[in-house]
Coordinates of C-alpha atoms and ligand atoms in Angstrom, one line a residue:
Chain A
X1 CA -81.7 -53.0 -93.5
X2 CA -83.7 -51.4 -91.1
X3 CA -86.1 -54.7 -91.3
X4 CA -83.3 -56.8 -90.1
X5 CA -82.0 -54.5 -87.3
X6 CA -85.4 -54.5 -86.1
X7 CA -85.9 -58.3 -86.8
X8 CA -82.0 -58.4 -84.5
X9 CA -83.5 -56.3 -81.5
X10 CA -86.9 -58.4 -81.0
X11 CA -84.7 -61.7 -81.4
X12 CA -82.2 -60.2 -78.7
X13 CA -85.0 -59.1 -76.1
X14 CA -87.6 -62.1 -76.5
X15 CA -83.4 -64.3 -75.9
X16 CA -82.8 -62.1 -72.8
X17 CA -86.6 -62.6 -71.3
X18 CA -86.2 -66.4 -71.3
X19 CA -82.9 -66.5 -69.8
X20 CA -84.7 -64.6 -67.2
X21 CA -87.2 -66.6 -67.3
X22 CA -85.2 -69.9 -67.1
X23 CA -83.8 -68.8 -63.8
X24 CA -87.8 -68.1 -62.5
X25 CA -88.4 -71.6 -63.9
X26 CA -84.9 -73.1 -62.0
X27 CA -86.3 -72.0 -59.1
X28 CA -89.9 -72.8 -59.2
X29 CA -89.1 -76.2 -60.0
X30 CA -86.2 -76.9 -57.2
X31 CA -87.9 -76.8 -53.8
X32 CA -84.8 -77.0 -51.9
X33 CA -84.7 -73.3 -52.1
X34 CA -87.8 -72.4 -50.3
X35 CA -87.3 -69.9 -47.5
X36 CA -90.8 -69.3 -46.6
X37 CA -91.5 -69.8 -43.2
X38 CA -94.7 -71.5 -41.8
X39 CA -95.9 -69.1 -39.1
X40 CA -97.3 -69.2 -37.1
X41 CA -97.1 -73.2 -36.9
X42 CA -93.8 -73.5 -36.9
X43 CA -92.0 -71.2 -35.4
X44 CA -88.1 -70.0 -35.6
X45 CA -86.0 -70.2 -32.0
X46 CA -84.4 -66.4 -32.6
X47 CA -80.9 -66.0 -31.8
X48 CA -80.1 -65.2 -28.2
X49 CA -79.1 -61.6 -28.5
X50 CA -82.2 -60.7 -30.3
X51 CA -83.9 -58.0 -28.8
X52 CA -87.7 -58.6 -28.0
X53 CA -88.5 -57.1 -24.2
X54 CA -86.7 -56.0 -21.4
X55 CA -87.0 -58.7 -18.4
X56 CA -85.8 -59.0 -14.9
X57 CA -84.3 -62.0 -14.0
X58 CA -85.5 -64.1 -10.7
X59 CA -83.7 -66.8 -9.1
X60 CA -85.8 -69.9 -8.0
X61 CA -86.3 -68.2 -4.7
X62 CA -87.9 -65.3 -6.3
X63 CA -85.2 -63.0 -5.6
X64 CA -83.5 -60.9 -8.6
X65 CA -80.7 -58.4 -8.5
X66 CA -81.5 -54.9 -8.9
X67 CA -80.4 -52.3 -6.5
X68 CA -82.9 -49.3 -7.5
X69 CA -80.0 -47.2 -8.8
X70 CA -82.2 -45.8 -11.8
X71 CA -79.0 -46.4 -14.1
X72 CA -81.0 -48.4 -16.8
X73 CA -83.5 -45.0 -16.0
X74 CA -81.1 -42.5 -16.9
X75 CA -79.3 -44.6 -20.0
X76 CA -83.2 -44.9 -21.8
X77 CA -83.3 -42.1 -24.2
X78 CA -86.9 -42.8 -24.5
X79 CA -88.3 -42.4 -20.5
X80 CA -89.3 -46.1 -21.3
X81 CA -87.9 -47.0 -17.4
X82 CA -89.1 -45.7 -13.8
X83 CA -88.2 -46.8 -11.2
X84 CA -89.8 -46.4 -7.9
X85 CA -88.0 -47.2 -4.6
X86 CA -88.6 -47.8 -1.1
X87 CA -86.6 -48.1 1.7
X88 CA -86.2 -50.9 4.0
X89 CA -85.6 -51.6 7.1
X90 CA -83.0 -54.3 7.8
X91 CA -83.5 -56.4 11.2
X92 CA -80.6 -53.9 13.0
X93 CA -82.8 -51.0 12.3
X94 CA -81.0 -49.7 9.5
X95 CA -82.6 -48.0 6.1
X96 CA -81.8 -49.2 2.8
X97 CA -83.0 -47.8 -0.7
X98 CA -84.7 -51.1 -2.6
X99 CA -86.4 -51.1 -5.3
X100 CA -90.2 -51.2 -5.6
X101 CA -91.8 -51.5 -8.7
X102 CA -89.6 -51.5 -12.1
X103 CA -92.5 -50.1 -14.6
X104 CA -91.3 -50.7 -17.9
X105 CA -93.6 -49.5 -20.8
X106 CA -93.0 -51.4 -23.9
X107 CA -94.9 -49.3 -26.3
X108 CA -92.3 -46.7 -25.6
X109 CA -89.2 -49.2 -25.9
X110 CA -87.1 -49.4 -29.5
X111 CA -84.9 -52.1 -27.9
X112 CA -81.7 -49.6 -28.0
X113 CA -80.3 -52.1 -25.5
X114 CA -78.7 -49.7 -23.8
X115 CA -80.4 -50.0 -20.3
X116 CA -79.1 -53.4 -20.0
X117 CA -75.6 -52.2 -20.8
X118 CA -75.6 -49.7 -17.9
X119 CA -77.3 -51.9 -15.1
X120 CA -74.2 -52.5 -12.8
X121 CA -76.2 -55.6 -11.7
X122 CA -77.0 -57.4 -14.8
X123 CA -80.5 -57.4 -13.3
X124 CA -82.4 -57.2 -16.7
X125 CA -81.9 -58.6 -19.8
X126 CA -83.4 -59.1 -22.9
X127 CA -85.8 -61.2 -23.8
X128 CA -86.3 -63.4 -27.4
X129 CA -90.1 -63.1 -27.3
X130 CA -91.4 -60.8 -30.3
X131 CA -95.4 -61.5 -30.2
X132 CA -96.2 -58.1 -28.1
X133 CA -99.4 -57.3 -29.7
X134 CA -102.7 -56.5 -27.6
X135 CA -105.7 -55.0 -27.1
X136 CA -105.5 -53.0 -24.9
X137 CA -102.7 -50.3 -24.5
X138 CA -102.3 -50.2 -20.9
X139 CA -101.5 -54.1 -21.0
X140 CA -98.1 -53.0 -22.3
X141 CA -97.3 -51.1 -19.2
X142 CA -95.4 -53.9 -17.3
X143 CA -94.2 -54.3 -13.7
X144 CA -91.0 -56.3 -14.2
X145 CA -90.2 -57.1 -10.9
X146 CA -92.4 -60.0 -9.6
X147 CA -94.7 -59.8 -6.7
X148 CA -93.1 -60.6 -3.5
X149 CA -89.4 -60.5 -4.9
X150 CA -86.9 -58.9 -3.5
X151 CA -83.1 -58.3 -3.6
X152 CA -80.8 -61.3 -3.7
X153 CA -78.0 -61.4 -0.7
X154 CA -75.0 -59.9 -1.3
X155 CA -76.0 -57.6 -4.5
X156 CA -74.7 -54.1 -4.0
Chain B
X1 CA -95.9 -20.2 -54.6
X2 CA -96.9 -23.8 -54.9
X3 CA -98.2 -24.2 -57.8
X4 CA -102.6 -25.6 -57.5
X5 CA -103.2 -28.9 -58.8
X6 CA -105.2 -28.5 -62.5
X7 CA -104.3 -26.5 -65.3
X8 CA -101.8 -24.2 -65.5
X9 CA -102.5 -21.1 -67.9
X10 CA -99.9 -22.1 -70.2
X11 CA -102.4 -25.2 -71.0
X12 CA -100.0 -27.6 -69.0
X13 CA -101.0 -30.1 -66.3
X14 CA -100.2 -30.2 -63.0
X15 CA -100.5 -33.5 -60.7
X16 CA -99.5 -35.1 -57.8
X17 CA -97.4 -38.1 -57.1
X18 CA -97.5 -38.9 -53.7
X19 CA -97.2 -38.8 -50.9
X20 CA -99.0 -42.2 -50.7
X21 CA -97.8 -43.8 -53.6
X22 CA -95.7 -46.9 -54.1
X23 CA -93.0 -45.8 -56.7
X24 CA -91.9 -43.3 -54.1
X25 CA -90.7 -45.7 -51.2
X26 CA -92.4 -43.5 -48.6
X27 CA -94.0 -40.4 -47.9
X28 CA -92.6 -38.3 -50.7
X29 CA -95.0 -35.7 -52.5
X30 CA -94.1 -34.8 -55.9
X31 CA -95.5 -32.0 -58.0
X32 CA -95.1 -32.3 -61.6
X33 CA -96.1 -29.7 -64.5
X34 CA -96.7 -31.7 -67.6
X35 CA -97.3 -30.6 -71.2
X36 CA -98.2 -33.9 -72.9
X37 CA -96.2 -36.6 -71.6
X38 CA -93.4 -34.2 -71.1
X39 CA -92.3 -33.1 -67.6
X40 CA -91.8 -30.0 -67.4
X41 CA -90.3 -29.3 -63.8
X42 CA -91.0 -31.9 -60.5
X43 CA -91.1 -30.2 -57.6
X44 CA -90.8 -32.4 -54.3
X45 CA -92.2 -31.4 -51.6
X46 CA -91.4 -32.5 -47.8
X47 CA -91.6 -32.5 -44.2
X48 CA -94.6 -35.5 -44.5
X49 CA -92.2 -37.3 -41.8
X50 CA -90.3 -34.8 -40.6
X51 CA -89.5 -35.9 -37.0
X52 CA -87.1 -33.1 -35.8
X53 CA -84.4 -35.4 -35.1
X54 CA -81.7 -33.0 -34.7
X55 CA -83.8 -31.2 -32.1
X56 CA -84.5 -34.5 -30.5
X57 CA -80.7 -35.4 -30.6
X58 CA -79.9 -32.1 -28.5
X59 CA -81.9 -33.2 -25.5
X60 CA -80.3 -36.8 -25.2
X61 CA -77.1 -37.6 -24.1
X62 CA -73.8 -38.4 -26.7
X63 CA -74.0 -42.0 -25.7
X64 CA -78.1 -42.0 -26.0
X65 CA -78.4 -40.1 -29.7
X66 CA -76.8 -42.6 -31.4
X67 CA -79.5 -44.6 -31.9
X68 CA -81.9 -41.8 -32.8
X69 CA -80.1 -41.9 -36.0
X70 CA -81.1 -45.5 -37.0
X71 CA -83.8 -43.6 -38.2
X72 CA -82.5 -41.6 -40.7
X73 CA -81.4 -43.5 -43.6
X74 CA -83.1 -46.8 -41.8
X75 CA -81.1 -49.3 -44.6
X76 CA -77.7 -47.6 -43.9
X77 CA -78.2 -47.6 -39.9
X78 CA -75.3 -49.0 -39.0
X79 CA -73.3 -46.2 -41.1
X80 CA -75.1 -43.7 -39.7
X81 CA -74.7 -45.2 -36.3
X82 CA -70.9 -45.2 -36.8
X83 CA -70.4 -41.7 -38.4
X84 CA -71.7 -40.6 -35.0
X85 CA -69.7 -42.1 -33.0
X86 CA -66.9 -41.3 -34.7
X87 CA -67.9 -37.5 -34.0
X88 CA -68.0 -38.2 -30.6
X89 CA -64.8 -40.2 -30.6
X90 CA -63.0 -37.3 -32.3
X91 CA -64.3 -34.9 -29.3
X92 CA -63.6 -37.3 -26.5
X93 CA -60.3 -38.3 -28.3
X94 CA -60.0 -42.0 -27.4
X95 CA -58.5 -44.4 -29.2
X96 CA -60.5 -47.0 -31.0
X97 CA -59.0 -51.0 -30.2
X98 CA -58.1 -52.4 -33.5
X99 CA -60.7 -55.3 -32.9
X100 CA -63.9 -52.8 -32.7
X101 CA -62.2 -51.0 -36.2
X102 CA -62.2 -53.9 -38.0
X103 CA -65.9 -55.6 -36.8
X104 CA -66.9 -52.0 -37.3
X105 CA -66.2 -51.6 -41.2
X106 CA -67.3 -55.3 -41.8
X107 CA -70.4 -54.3 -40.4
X108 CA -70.8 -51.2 -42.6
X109 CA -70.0 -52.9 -45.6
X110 CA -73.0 -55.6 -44.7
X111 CA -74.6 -52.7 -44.3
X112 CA -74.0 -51.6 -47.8
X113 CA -75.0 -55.1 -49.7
X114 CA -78.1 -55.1 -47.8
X115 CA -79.1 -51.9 -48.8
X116 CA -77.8 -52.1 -52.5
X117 CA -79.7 -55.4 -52.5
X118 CA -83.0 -53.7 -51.6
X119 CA -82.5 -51.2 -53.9
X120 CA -81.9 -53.4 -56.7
X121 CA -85.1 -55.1 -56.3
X122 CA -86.9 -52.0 -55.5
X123 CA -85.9 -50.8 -58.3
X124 CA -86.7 -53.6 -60.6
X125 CA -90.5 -53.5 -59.0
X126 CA -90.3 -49.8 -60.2
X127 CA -89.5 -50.8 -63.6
X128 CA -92.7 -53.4 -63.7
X129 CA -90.5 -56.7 -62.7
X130 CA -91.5 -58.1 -59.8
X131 CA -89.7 -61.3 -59.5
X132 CA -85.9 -60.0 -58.8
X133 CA -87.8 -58.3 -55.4
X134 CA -87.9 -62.1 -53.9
X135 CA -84.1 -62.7 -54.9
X136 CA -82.9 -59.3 -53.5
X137 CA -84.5 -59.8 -50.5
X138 CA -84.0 -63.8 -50.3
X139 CA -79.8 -62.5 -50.0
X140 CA -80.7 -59.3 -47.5
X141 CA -82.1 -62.4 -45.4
X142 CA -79.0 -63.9 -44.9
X143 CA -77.3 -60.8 -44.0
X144 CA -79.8 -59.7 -41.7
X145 CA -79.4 -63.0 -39.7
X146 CA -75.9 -62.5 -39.3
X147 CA -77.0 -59.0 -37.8
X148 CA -79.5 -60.4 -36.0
X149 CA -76.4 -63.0 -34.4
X150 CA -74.3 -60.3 -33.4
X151 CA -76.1 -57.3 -32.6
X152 CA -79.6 -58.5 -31.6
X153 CA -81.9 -56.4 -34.7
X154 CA -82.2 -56.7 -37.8
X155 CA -82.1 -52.8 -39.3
X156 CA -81.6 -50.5 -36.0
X157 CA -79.2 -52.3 -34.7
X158 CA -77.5 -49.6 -31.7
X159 CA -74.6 -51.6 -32.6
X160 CA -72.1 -49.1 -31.8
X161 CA -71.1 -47.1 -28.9
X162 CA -68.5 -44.5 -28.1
X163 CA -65.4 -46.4 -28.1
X164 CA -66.7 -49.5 -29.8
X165 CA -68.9 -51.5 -30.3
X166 CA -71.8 -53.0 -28.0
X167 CA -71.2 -56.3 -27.9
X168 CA -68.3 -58.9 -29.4
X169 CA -68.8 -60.3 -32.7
X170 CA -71.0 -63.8 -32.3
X171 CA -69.0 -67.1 -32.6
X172 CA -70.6 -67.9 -35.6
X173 CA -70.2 -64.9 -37.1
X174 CA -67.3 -65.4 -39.1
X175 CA -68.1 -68.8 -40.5
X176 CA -71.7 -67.2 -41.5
X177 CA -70.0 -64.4 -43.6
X178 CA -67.9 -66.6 -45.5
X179 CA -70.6 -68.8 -46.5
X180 CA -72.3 -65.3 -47.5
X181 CA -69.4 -64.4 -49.0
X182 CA -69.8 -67.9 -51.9
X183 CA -73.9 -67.4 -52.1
X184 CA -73.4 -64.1 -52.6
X185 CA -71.3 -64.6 -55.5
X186 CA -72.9 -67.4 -57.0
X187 CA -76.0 -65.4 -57.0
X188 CA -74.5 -62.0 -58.1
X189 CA -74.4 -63.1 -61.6
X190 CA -77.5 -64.2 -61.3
X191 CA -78.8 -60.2 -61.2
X192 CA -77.1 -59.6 -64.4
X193 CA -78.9 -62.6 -66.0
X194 CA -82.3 -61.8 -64.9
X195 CA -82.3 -57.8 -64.8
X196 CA -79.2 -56.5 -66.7
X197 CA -78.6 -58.1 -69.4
X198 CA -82.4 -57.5 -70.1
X199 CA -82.9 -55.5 -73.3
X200 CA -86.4 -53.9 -72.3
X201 CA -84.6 -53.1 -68.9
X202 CA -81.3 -51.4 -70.9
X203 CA -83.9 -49.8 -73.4
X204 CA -85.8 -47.9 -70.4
X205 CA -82.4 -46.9 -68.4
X206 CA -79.7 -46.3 -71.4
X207 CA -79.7 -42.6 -71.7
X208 CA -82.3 -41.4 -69.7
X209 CA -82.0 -39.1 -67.0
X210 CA -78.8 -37.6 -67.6
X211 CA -77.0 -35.8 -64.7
X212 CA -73.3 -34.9 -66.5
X213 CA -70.6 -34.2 -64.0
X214 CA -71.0 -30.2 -63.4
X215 CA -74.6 -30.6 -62.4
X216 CA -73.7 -33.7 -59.9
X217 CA -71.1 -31.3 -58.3
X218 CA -73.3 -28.1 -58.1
X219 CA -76.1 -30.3 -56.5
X220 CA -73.9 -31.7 -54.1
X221 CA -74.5 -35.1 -55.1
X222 CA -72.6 -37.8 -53.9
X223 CA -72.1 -41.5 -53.5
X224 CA -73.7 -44.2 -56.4
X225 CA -76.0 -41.0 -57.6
X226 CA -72.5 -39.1 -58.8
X227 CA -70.4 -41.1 -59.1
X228 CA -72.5 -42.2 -61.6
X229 CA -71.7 -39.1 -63.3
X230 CA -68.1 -39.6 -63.0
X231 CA -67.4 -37.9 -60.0
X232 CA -64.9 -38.8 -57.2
X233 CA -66.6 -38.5 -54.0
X234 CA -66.3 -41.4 -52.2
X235 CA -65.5 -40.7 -49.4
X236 CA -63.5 -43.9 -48.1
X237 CA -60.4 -42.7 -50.3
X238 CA -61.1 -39.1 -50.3
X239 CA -61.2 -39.1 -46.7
X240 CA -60.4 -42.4 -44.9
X241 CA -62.1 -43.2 -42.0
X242 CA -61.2 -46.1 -39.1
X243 CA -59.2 -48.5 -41.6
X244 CA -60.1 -48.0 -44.5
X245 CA -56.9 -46.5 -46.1
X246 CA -55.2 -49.9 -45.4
X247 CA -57.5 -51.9 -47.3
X248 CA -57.7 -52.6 -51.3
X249 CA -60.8 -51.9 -53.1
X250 CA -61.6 -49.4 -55.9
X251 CA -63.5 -46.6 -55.9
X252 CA -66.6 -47.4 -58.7
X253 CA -67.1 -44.6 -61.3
X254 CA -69.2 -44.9 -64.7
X255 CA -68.9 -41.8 -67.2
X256 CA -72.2 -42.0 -68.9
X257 CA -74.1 -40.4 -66.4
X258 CA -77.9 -42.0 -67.2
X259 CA -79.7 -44.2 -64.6
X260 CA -77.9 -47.3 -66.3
X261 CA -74.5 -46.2 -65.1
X262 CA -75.8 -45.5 -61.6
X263 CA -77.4 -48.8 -61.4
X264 CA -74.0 -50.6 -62.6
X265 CA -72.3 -48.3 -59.8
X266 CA -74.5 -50.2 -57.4
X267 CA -74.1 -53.7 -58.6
X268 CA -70.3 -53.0 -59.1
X269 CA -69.9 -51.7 -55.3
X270 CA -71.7 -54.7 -53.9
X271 CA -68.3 -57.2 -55.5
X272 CA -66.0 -54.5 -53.9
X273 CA -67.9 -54.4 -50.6
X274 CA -67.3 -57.9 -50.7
X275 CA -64.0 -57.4 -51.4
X276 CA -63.2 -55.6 -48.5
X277 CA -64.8 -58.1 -46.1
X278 CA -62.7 -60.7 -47.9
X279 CA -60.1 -58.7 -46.5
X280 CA -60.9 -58.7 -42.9
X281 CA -62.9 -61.2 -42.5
X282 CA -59.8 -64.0 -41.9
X283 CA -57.8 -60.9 -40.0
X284 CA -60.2 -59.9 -37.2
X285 CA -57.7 -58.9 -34.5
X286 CA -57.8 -59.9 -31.0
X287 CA -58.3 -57.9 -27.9
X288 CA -61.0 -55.8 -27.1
X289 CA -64.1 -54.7 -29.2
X290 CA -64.7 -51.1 -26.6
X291 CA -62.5 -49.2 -25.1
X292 CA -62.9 -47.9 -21.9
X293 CA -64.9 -44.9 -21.8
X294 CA -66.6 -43.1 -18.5
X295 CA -70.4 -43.8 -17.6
X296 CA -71.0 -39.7 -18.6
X297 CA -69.5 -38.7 -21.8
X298 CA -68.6 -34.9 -22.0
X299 CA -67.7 -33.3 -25.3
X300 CA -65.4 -30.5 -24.6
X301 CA -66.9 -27.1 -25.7
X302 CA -65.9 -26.8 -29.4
X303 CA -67.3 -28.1 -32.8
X304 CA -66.5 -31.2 -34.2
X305 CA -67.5 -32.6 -37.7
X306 CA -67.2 -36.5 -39.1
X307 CA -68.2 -37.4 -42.9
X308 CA -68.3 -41.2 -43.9
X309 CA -69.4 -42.7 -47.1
X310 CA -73.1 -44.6 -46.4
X311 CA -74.8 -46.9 -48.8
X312 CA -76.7 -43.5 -50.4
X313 CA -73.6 -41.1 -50.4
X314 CA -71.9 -38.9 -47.7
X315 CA -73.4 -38.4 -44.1
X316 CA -72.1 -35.5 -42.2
X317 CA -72.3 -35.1 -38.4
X318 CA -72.0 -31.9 -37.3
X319 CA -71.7 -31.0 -33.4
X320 CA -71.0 -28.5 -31.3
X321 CA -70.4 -28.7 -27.5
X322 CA -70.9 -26.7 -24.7
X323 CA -69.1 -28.9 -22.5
X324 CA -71.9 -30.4 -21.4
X325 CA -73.4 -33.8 -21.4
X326 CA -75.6 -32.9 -24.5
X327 CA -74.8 -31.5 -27.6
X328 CA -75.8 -27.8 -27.9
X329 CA -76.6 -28.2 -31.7
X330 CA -76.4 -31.4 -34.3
X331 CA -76.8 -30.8 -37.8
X332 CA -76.9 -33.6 -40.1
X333 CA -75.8 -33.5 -43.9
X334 CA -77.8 -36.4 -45.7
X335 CA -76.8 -37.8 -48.6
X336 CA -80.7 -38.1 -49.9
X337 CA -81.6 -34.4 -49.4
X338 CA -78.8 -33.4 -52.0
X339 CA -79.3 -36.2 -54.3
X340 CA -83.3 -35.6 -54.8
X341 CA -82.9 -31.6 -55.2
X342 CA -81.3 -33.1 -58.6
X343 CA -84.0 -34.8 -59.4
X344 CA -85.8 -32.1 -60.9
X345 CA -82.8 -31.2 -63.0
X346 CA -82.5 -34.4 -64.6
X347 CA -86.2 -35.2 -65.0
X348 CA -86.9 -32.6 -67.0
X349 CA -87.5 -32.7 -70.5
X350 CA -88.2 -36.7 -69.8
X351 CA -91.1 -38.6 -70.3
X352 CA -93.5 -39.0 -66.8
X353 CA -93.0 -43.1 -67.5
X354 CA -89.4 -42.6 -67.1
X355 CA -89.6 -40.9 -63.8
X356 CA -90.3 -43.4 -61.2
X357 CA -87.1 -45.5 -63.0
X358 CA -85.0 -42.1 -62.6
X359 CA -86.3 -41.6 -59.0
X360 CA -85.4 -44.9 -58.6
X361 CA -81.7 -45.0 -59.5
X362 CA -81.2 -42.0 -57.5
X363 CA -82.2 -44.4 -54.4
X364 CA -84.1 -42.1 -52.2
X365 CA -84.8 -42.9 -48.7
X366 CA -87.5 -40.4 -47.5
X367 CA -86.6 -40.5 -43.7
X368 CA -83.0 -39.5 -44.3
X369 CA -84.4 -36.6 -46.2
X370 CA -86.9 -35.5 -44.3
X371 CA -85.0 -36.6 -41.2
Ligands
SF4_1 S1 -84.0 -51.0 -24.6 FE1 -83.6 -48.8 -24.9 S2 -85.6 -47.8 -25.1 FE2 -85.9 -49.9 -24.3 S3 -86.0 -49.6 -22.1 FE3 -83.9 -50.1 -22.6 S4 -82.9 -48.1 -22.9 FE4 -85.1 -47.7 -23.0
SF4_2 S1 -82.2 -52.7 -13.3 FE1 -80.0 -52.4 -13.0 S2 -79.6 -50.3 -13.6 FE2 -81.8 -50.5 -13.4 S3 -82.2 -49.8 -11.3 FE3 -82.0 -52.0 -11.2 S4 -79.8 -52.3 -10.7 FE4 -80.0 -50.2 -11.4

């Protein structure tokens, strides 16, 4: 008796393995269902709320929309943001806080996305981008407003 | 006293596992005192990524810690995300829109399959089979896309907010979790085929590690690890949360206590998970998905305690205000930390080849324990 039982158990297992196996074998031999992706040669367009870099948006005449209210400052839990601001001097001889430099570091960012959601501006956004790797540490320290911008008309 | 790796004076052996080693899914260190191939007591030890999150949560703000908590149990982050803010929301006392409930729980139980799906090929890769890995994840892929959609990550997604959620649900979002919803249950039976209904696979889970029911409750065990066991704990009927008490699904409990019954827990949560999105998916309702809230949240002074029921068991949040703009203290109750101090318990007087597939039906996520 115990012969058979044992005979039973070894016919049972080696009758499960290939039905596992089958299944490897469906899919080896149906390429349809090959996910692997081909980066870097071909690369996926990610979906536009993925979260790869905080940006500042410019207009076409190199103007963009932040105020310098250090909201997006305040909402980073990480002191990814600082931002430094100037004052200027409109043509009537009046002062105005403006920002100056935006200095976002990206090594510090986790993409929280919670800066963006307290700008009263929508002056940054995030960017689909993802390949942030470099030599150099210091290269991830960015200045996110562009040289020469400056506030668009009409933005309080 | 820890006891020195070597020989102990009773002639028994004492080694390390970990904390580099693959079996353990992170930086766990395990001590174990053999005699033969008998284990004799496992000792974990921890703090190898200890991170001080609670400290860390009481300098940032109740709209910025939320995110910190991502980190915990990283496969159940939108869970953790939402037991959070549902602390917050029970000291601010705002009411939630009935749009943000509803994309809320399907979230969580996305949440779930992906993290049920890792663990089940995880765990097959413990056991020696490495194929079921690729199908896990090939499934976790579509429902990280649909993440991806709507929230903008993939795993810390800062979804939610006090009040809400971040953003509205993507337009596709619906028709992408129906057509999860048929893969997903075309390729469910699939698992059974290739992993379950495997005899060597049965032959190495069917009565080994036993945790019976008193010793899941005096551990503090909860979620797939007792209810394995046969205890009730899960905390979407015990205590409903957002809208949970409205919708039909069953809570999953196996009697036989051994890794095979906490492994069919798992697989048999993923159909009711499922089930519940069935539910809501077609009944999203409209209006807003946050509420309005002020730009400063302050807690008033008091304490204020949430529970919800993650992929891994029961995460408590634990606050108390000072009135201020931070919380004075957070304490978090993971679900891991309980569910590995049982580990020793059960491992005992069990063969040191049958650890890593006892370790593994426990589901341990080293982050949330270490936290
Ligand atoms: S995404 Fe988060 S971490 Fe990054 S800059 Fe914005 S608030 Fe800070
Ligand atoms: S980016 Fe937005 S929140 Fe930040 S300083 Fe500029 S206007 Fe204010």
């Amino acid at each position: 008796m115990f012969i058979i039982d044992y005979i039973k158990e070894v016919y049972s297992a080696v009758k499960s393995l290939l039905k596992g196996m089958k299944l490897t074998g469906y899919y080896f031999t149906h390429h349809k269902e090959i996910i692997t992706q081909q980066y870097p040669e071909v690369k996926q367009t990610l979906p536009e709320r993925f979260r790869g870099e905080v940006v500042m948006l410019h207009d076409e005449n190199n103007e963009h929309a932040c105020t310098g209210c250090t909201a997006c400052e305040l909402a980073c839990p990480n002191a990814t943001i600082k931002i430094i601001t100037k004052f200027d001097v409109s043509p009537e001889g009046k002062k105005k806080k403006a920002l100056d430099t935006f200095v976002y570091h990206l090594e510090l960012c986790t993409m929280c996305n919670l800066c963006i959601e307290a700008c009263p501006t929508d002056a940054i956004k995030m960017a689909q981008t993802f390949e942030h790797s470099v030599f150099d540490r210091s290269l991830l320290t960015k200045k996110l407003n562009k040289p020469g911008s400056k506030i668009r008309e009409g933005v309080e | 006293m820890f006891e020195e790796i070597g020989t102990t004076a009773e002639g028994d052996l004492v080694i390390n596992m970990g904390p580099q080693h693959p079996a353990t899914h992170g930086v766990l260190h395990l001590l174990i005192t053999l005699n033969g191939e008998t284990i004799k007591k496992v000792e974990p030890h921890l703090g190898y990524i200890h991170r001080s999150i609670e400290k860390m949560c009481e300098s940032l703000t109740y709209r910025q810690f939320i995110y910190v908590t991502s980190r915990m149990d990283y496969l159940s982050a939108h869970i953790n995300n939402h037991c959070c803010a549902l602390c917050v929301e029970k000291g601010l006392q705002i009411e939630i829109p009935s749009r943000a409930q509803v994309i809320r729980i399907l979230v969580d139980e996305l949440t779930r399959i992906a993290s049920h799906e890792l663990w089940w090929g995880a765990m097959a890769m413990d056991l020696g089979a490495f194929t079921p890995f690729f199908y896990a994840f090939r499934e976790r892929e579509t429902i990280n896309d649909i993440m991806e959609e709507t929230s903008g990550a993939r795993l810390t997604m800062n979804y939610i907010v006090p009040g809400g959620v971040m953003a509205d649900i993507h337009p596709n979002f619906q028709k992408r979790v129906k057509s999860f919803i048929q893969l997903f249950k075309s390729k469910v039976d699939e698992y059974d085929e290739l992993v379950t209904g495997n005899v060597i696979f049965q032959g190495r889970m069917k009565g080994v590690g036993v945790l019976s029911k008193e010793d899941a409750i005096s551990y503090g065990c909860t979620g797939p690890a007792a209810r394995g066991s046969g205890v009730n704990c899960d905390i979407r009927k015990l205590y409903p949360y957002e809208i949970y008490n409205t919708l039909e699904f069953d809570e999953i409990l196996e009697t036989a206590g051994d890794s095979f019954a906490r492994y069919m827990v798992r697989i048999r949560e993923m159909k009711q998970s499922i089930r519940i999105i069935e539910q809501l998916i077609d009944n999203i309702p409209e209006g807003d998905f946050q509420a309005k809230t002020k730009a400063v949240l302050k807690l008033p002074k008091g304490e204020f305690y949430q529970r919800v029921e993650t992929a891994r068991g029961e995460l408590g949040v634990y606050i108390i205000s000072e009135g201020g703009t931070t919380p004075y203290r957070i304490k978090f109750r993971s679900p891991g930390f309980s569910n590995l101090s049982a580990l020793d318990h059960i491992a005992r007087a069990g063969k040191i080849g049958d650890l890593v597939a006892t370790m593994g039906t426990l589901d341990l996520v080293i982050p949330d324990i270490d936290r």
